Amino acid sequence: MQKKIYIETEDIRTRLALLEDGEVVEYYQERPGRAKLAGNIYVGRVENVLPGMQAAFVDVGLDKNAFLHLGDIQVSRSEFGEELEKRLSAASIRKLLRRGQQIVVQVVKEPGGAKGPRVSSHITLPGRYAVLLPGVEYVGVSRKIEDEGARERLRTLAEECRPAGMGLIVRTAAKYAPEEAIREDAAQLAEAWEKISVRAQHSTAPALIHQDEDLVRRAVRDMLSPEVSEIWVNNQAQYEQLRALCEDRADIVRMHENPTPLFAFFGLDSKLEKACARRVWLKCGGYLVIDHTEALTVIDVNTGKFVGAQSLDDTVLRTNCEAAGEIVRQLRLRDVGGIVIVDFIDMARKEDQQRLLGCLREELKKDRTKTNLVGLTELGLVELTRKKLRQPLYTLTRRTCPRCQGLGTIPSEEELALSALHQLRVKAAHLNAGCWLMTASQSVAGQLLLLDPPEGLTVYVCAQSGRLDENAQIDAMEPEQLPAKAKRMTTSKEKE
């Protein structure tokens, strides 16, 4: 697989796109003053402790207080012992936190909507080849390193170079890295944690004591792998910075000097325009329909234009397997988190179902975000969960439609006309008037003029150009007050 990274820096924002075999699979953007919060470490002050939720709200100096759940509170074994630690973790949060208490926390989930960020006192410091876990004596190796020999070698190395009293997780990038590079990375992380600890001791809550690296450095830290063949940038300072960070692979860093903006030059703008589309077409002619709800994301797979060449089972399996790859790409590109339900095309044969799940598992291995494939439900739906770290792309680049309020549909002209007549009857029951004027959009006004007026009422309709198809305005007035372009509603007999 060939990977390429494109970083476009403008005065208003920095954008990054990761491509795999020519397709955009990940996209990030940062704006000045709106840098991401995930990964930042704060000294916070506990504002509220809520036993009923087994959670607390912590002031970390942001607009909204951060949410801290009981399960995200680290209890020191050296202070309590392992058995007491287990008992305290199962007890009320009041035994661990009190109002006004200072606590060191790290943002694990970005704020969104009316919610503040989610934080944890389980601190993690990611490096190029390892992740440091202060206060937790644990050694692990990335699950994406499947070779048992490599896993054992890296586990032994991690045991040797992890700082005393701390844990270390070896990242996927360490598989082919020199041992000395891994040791140096672990030592740098330990040094960084010592500085953070000192700042924590001398800071008064709320205070930011560690900020995660910027987008460019994170690209090297989290995305650089042997499969990456090119990194394109349009900023001279970032070009030099990346060449220094990539060290022996500095030759893959390229400077974009064409006057056409980088994303436009490489055709990324047009590809990203489709990143929030509800319908996504597959190469075979099938398509996906992706709907985001409050609780989960639902994806429907359809054969569309694809009719196959052999049998129905072959057509369905081929469409589903191609859809599996596109679904994983869309989850990564849109940064979808939480529960995902996929309604693949029904397959009668068990072997086809297992083949599809195997295809989906292989595609999910490409995803750097933790994903859990639950499997097929009794209804034939595929369930999976994806860790939610940031707000999905559609919430960052889209806003709720002011007309439909996110519903996706608006009342028809006929329904609006019928509703307007109902409201007229309500008003007329409490108010006498010489006549009534209903002001509406041209389409709704046209529907009103096709209907009969309420019995005993004289009703005029005025079409207003430029008015949206919303509720009609109903006014009581005298005949001499009517506008010149108002038309009287007539009964069916009069229309004849």
XYZ file of C-alpha atoms in Angstrom:
496
model
C 0.000 0.000 0.000
C 1.322 3.430 -0.951
C 0.651 6.328 1.394
C 1.084 10.061 0.872
C 0.619 12.973 3.279
C -0.384 16.466 2.152
C -0.139 19.461 4.507
C -1.503 22.819 3.348
C -0.862 25.833 5.559
C -2.779 29.070 5.102
C -3.182 32.126 7.337
C -6.640 30.945 8.392
C -5.986 27.213 8.883
C -3.717 24.210 8.433
C -5.130 21.147 6.701
C -3.740 17.617 6.479
C -4.881 14.730 4.296
C -3.585 11.160 4.363
C -3.994 9.209 1.120
C -3.781 5.447 0.697
C -3.467 4.237 -2.907
C -4.773 7.594 -4.100
C -7.849 7.740 -1.840
C -8.255 10.205 1.045
C -8.675 8.158 4.246
C -7.941 10.706 6.981
C -8.414 14.462 7.140
C -7.622 16.974 9.877
C -7.653 20.733 10.149
C -6.590 23.241 12.776
C -7.275 26.952 12.993
C -5.360 29.556 14.992
C -6.846 29.759 18.468
C -8.815 26.545 17.919
C -6.143 23.917 18.402
C -7.295 20.489 19.457
C -7.567 19.725 23.171
C -7.222 15.929 23.172
C -3.887 14.989 24.705
C -3.509 18.219 26.699
C -2.758 17.828 30.410
C -4.192 20.189 33.034
C -4.141 20.784 36.731
C -7.861 20.977 37.386
C -10.056 21.806 40.353
C -13.029 19.598 41.220
C -16.174 21.737 41.033
C -18.936 19.171 41.560
C -19.043 15.542 42.679
C -22.123 13.628 41.536
C -22.481 10.229 43.278
C -25.630 9.483 41.292
C -23.573 9.545 38.089
C -20.323 8.283 39.670
C -18.696 11.284 38.035
C -17.332 14.738 38.723
C -17.007 18.025 36.861
C -13.530 19.543 36.833
C -12.588 23.146 36.056
C -9.571 23.069 33.732
C -9.836 26.678 32.586
C -12.020 26.106 29.507
C -15.470 27.492 28.681
C -17.142 24.344 30.010
C -16.109 22.151 32.920
C -14.603 18.794 32.008
C -16.370 15.496 32.750
C -14.459 12.926 34.827
C -15.977 9.467 35.322
C -15.104 7.190 38.236
C -13.529 4.649 35.871
C -11.119 7.322 34.610
C -9.686 8.080 38.048
C -6.294 6.534 38.670
C -5.645 5.097 42.130
C -2.011 4.658 43.115
C -1.084 1.097 44.068
C 1.964 2.311 45.941
C -0.279 4.396 48.161
C -3.199 2.009 48.674
C -2.055 -1.469 47.647
C -3.693 -3.519 44.904
C -6.570 -4.936 46.968
C -7.539 -1.578 48.468
C -7.276 -0.051 44.983
C -9.922 -2.466 43.685
C -12.231 -1.756 46.608
C -11.915 2.014 46.206
C -12.560 1.801 42.462
C -15.856 0.044 43.145
C -16.864 2.480 45.889
C -18.580 5.843 45.663
C -16.714 8.598 43.873
C -16.999 10.666 47.063
C -14.272 8.485 48.608
C -11.864 9.498 45.864
C -12.728 13.133 45.148
C -13.956 16.133 47.063
C -15.019 19.568 45.936
C -12.108 22.007 45.621
C -9.535 19.224 45.254
C -6.728 19.688 42.708
C -6.190 16.841 40.260
C -4.002 16.268 37.201
C -6.112 15.206 34.221
C -5.706 14.682 30.487
C -8.313 15.398 27.822
C -9.341 12.122 26.163
C -12.331 13.403 24.195
C -12.907 16.766 22.548
C -15.860 18.925 23.660
C -18.894 18.950 21.422
C -22.290 20.631 21.396
C -23.341 21.465 24.938
C -20.801 19.049 26.449
C -17.388 19.916 27.766
C -14.326 17.715 27.216
C -13.989 14.307 28.830
C -10.875 13.872 30.941
C -8.996 11.087 32.676
C -6.340 10.938 35.359
C -4.789 7.954 33.531
C -2.086 9.984 31.775
C -0.537 8.761 28.496
C 2.380 10.411 26.693
C 2.738 9.225 23.071
C 6.086 9.240 21.324
C 7.249 8.083 17.892
C 7.816 4.461 18.920
C 6.303 4.139 22.397
C 3.621 5.451 24.738
C 4.563 6.223 28.342
C 2.094 5.381 31.128
C 3.156 7.262 34.283
C 2.108 5.562 37.505
C 1.122 2.259 35.863
C 3.690 -0.543 35.793
C 2.590 -2.185 32.574
C 4.308 -3.277 29.383
C 2.440 -3.853 26.134
C 2.979 -4.213 22.408
C 0.669 -2.895 19.689
C -1.868 -5.497 18.591
C -1.127 -4.600 14.987
C 2.286 -6.248 15.361
C 1.193 -9.843 14.830
C 4.560 -11.569 14.451
C 5.151 -13.396 17.746
C 8.932 -13.178 17.461
C 8.803 -9.399 16.994
C 6.299 -9.046 19.830
C 8.508 -10.949 22.266
C 11.616 -8.989 21.240
C 9.848 -5.637 21.669
C 8.263 -6.662 24.975
C 11.684 -7.583 26.382
C 13.136 -4.310 25.137
C 10.271 -2.345 26.705
C 10.841 -4.041 30.060
C 14.492 -2.989 29.901
C 13.979 0.657 28.961
C 10.757 1.585 30.774
C 11.319 4.046 33.645
C 10.914 2.677 37.165
C 7.332 2.782 38.409
C 5.963 3.530 34.933
C 4.552 1.564 32.026
C 5.423 1.491 28.344
C 3.443 0.435 25.269
C 5.403 -0.222 22.090
C 3.741 1.326 19.021
C 3.369 -0.245 15.577
C 6.069 2.035 14.128
C 8.636 0.341 16.387
C 8.442 -2.975 14.501
C 11.298 -2.090 12.139
C 12.924 0.642 14.241
C 16.463 0.270 15.671
C 16.563 -0.630 19.376
C 18.528 2.511 20.144
C 15.796 4.685 18.621
C 13.178 3.027 20.832
C 15.325 3.463 23.944
C 15.917 7.120 23.098
C 12.191 7.675 22.548
C 11.359 6.138 25.944
C 14.031 8.273 27.652
C 12.660 11.461 26.043
C 9.137 10.599 27.211
C 10.356 10.026 30.760
C 12.166 13.368 30.693
C 9.036 15.093 29.401
C 6.976 13.564 32.210
C 9.440 14.798 34.827
C 9.019 18.351 33.529
C 5.227 17.981 33.535
C 5.319 16.690 37.121
C 7.350 19.700 38.238
C 4.917 22.082 36.549
C 2.000 20.274 38.175
C 3.520 20.725 41.640
C 4.044 24.455 41.136
C 0.775 25.302 39.365
C -2.522 26.452 40.811
C -5.676 25.047 39.243
C -6.924 25.583 36.661
C -3.740 25.508 34.584
C -2.512 23.947 31.333
C 0.749 22.125 32.078
C 1.275 20.226 28.816
C -0.020 20.843 25.301
C -0.012 18.084 22.711
C 2.093 18.629 19.618
C 0.849 20.581 16.610
C -0.606 18.984 13.500
C 2.701 18.760 11.633
C 4.587 17.036 14.452
C 1.667 14.681 15.095
C 1.742 13.700 11.427
C 5.316 12.470 11.807
C 4.694 10.939 15.223
C 1.506 9.046 14.346
C 1.473 8.581 10.551
C 5.037 8.174 9.338
C 5.615 4.554 8.344
C 7.612 2.685 5.671
C 4.525 2.849 3.402
C 4.637 6.673 3.297
C 6.404 7.611 0.063
C 5.800 11.382 -0.035
C 5.002 14.253 2.315
C 3.995 17.452 0.531
C 3.970 20.874 2.227
C 3.599 24.448 0.977
C 5.354 26.211 3.873
C 9.127 26.646 3.893
C 9.466 26.545 7.683
C 7.409 23.349 7.886
C 9.419 21.859 5.029
C 12.658 22.315 6.972
C 11.004 21.148 10.203
C 9.723 17.949 8.579
C 13.072 17.138 6.980
C 14.664 17.371 10.415
C 11.956 15.231 12.033
C 12.096 12.549 9.338
C 15.880 12.234 9.774
C 17.117 9.432 7.458
C 13.935 9.692 5.348
C 14.173 13.428 4.695
C 14.089 12.790 0.932
C 10.340 11.973 1.043
C 9.518 15.550 2.107
C 8.584 17.670 -0.930
C 8.041 21.419 -1.225
C 5.011 22.564 -3.255
C 6.048 25.725 -5.102
C 3.270 25.979 -7.691
C 1.077 29.121 -7.287
C -2.048 26.917 -7.277
C -2.892 26.031 -3.648
C -1.621 22.577 -2.699
C -4.997 20.897 -2.057
C -6.451 22.260 -5.295
C -3.350 21.277 -7.313
C -3.535 17.634 -6.211
C -7.332 17.445 -6.552
C -7.971 17.041 -2.833
C -10.577 19.809 -2.577
C -12.976 17.974 -4.880
C -12.459 14.702 -3.009
C -13.128 16.319 0.355
C -16.343 17.915 -0.914
C -17.790 14.387 -1.066
C -16.647 13.517 2.461
C -19.964 14.524 4.011
C -22.240 13.285 1.242
C -25.159 11.116 2.323
C -24.797 8.832 -0.712
C -21.395 7.361 -1.569
C -21.006 5.460 -4.843
C -18.931 2.287 -5.117
C -16.781 1.467 -8.148
C -18.952 -1.549 -8.984
C -22.059 0.643 -9.286
C -23.492 -0.008 -5.835
C -23.733 2.712 -3.227
C -23.822 3.458 0.498
C -26.320 5.638 2.331
C -24.825 7.101 5.525
C -27.027 8.677 8.189
C -25.703 10.203 11.410
C -28.049 10.181 14.406
C -27.675 11.318 18.009
C -26.997 7.780 19.269
C -25.286 6.023 16.358
C -24.329 6.035 12.695
C -26.345 3.887 10.287
C -24.983 2.706 6.928
C -27.118 1.003 4.288
C -25.558 -0.934 1.392
C -27.366 -1.113 -1.980
C -26.541 -2.836 -5.288
C -27.575 0.280 -7.232
C -26.502 0.012 -10.869
C -24.503 -3.192 -10.361
C -26.285 -6.226 -11.834
C -23.401 -8.706 -11.726
C -22.340 -11.265 -14.307
C -22.780 -14.710 -12.749
C -25.325 -15.256 -9.975
C -27.255 -13.242 -7.414
C -25.090 -14.589 -4.566
C -21.921 -13.542 -6.387
C -23.328 -10.072 -7.102
C -24.328 -9.543 -3.481
C -21.025 -10.820 -2.058
C -18.948 -8.692 -4.417
C -20.972 -5.566 -3.614
C -20.772 -6.210 0.145
C -17.009 -6.836 0.118
C -16.341 -3.657 -1.860
C -18.704 -1.812 0.480
C -16.752 -3.087 3.520
C -13.580 -1.366 2.302
C -15.403 1.862 1.498
C -17.220 1.849 4.850
C -13.951 1.664 6.794
C -12.519 4.455 4.628
C -15.567 6.619 5.305
C -15.389 5.980 9.065
C -11.755 7.111 9.081
C -12.314 10.066 6.758
C -15.383 11.335 8.638
C -13.793 10.437 12.002
C -16.991 8.715 13.084
C -17.027 7.431 16.661
C -19.440 5.485 18.828
C -21.862 2.800 17.634
C -22.047 1.993 13.924
C -24.748 -0.254 12.427
C -24.290 -1.537 8.870
C -27.140 -3.048 6.878
C -25.316 -5.077 4.246
C -27.282 -6.731 1.459
C -28.738 -9.982 2.819
C -26.654 -13.102 2.163
C -28.198 -16.552 2.489
C -24.968 -18.575 2.644
C -23.108 -18.717 5.966
C -19.746 -18.951 4.202
C -20.453 -15.650 2.419
C -21.317 -13.997 5.728
C -18.044 -15.169 7.290
C -16.113 -14.061 4.233
C -17.632 -10.605 4.522
C -16.763 -10.353 8.231
C -13.202 -11.456 7.437
C -12.966 -8.779 4.750
C -14.236 -6.178 7.213
C -11.687 -7.246 9.854
C -8.846 -6.901 7.353
C -9.974 -3.417 6.376
C -10.281 -2.357 10.028
C -6.611 -3.214 10.583
C -5.795 -0.101 8.538
C -7.582 2.099 11.086
C -5.337 3.652 13.747
C -8.369 4.315 15.983
C -9.465 1.427 18.194
C -12.460 -0.392 16.689
C -14.420 -3.366 17.971
C -16.272 -5.513 15.433
C -19.133 -7.148 17.341
C -20.431 -9.239 14.432
C -23.785 -10.079 12.875
C -27.021 -9.646 14.804
C -30.034 -11.932 14.481
C -31.470 -9.424 12.015
C -28.404 -9.688 9.804
C -26.995 -6.296 10.762
C -23.277 -5.775 11.419
C -22.452 -3.972 14.666
C -19.182 -2.271 15.488
C -17.934 0.454 17.797
C -15.196 2.982 17.099
C -13.467 4.982 19.800
C -14.655 8.574 19.830
C -11.781 11.033 20.320
C -12.814 14.077 18.306
C -15.963 15.560 16.875
C -16.769 13.936 13.509
C -16.046 15.831 10.326
C -19.676 16.610 9.536
C -20.103 18.534 12.809
C -16.978 20.598 12.127
C -17.800 21.531 8.545
C -21.601 21.518 8.514
C -24.395 23.186 10.476
C -27.965 22.104 11.100
C -30.352 23.278 8.397
C -32.385 26.190 9.832
C -35.467 25.074 7.885
C -35.674 21.360 8.663
C -33.686 21.508 11.959
C -31.780 18.385 11.019
C -34.833 16.314 10.119
C -33.927 16.235 6.453
C -37.452 17.046 5.252
C -39.841 19.994 5.483
C -43.668 20.049 5.365
C -45.169 19.951 1.885
C -46.958 23.006 0.472
C -50.275 21.198 0.824
C -49.603 20.379 4.488
C -48.635 23.993 5.196
C -51.816 25.218 3.519
C -54.006 22.820 5.532
C -52.223 23.780 8.741
C -52.733 27.493 7.947
C -56.487 26.964 7.523
C -56.599 25.120 10.835
C -54.849 28.018 12.581
C -57.306 30.406 10.917
C -60.254 28.488 12.413
C -58.605 28.673 15.862
C -58.184 32.460 15.587
C -61.639 33.016 14.135
C -63.241 31.156 17.055
C -61.997 33.878 19.430
C -61.993 36.968 17.242
C -64.537 38.565 14.899
C -63.188 40.278 11.809
C -64.539 41.743 8.597
C -62.175 39.497 6.657
C -58.921 37.586 7.046
C -55.641 37.945 5.170
C -53.239 35.005 4.847
C -49.745 35.954 3.668
C -47.670 33.008 2.441
C -44.987 31.982 -0.051
C -46.047 31.720 -3.662
C -46.238 27.915 -3.603
C -48.261 27.770 -0.358
C -50.495 30.627 -1.525
C -51.197 28.672 -4.685
C -52.261 25.661 -2.610
C -54.513 27.833 -0.420
C -56.336 29.203 -3.452
C -57.164 25.630 -4.516
C -58.891 24.921 -1.202
C -62.269 26.026 0.152
C -62.256 28.762 2.838
C -63.720 27.898 6.266
C -67.478 28.221 6.217
C -68.747 31.699 7.090
C -65.336 33.409 6.736
C -64.128 35.786 4.052
C -60.499 34.969 3.419
C -57.934 36.606 1.149
C -54.542 35.215 0.172
C -51.471 37.293 -0.596
C -48.431 35.618 -2.246
C -45.119 37.053 -1.072
C -42.126 36.494 -3.331
C -38.933 35.487 -1.581
C -40.790 34.094 1.425
C -39.798 30.559 2.441
C -42.366 27.767 2.590
C -43.006 28.266 6.285
C -46.165 28.945 8.283
C -48.486 31.501 6.718
C -49.066 34.813 8.485
C -52.733 35.278 9.475
C -54.127 38.779 10.107
C -57.624 40.040 10.884
C -58.536 43.254 9.029
C -61.206 45.256 7.286
C -61.759 44.971 3.496
C -60.418 48.481 2.847
C -57.101 47.502 4.453
C -56.389 44.622 2.043
C -53.343 44.930 -0.262
C -54.096 45.292 -3.963
C -52.615 41.923 -4.938
C -54.660 39.941 -2.402
C -56.932 37.272 -3.916
C -60.129 36.006 -2.324
C -60.480 32.285 -1.556
C -63.528 30.884 -3.338
C -65.631 27.809 -2.674
C -65.748 24.776 -4.966
C -69.131 25.893 -6.333
C -67.749 29.352 -7.158
C -64.740 27.753 -8.890
C -67.114 25.789 -11.123
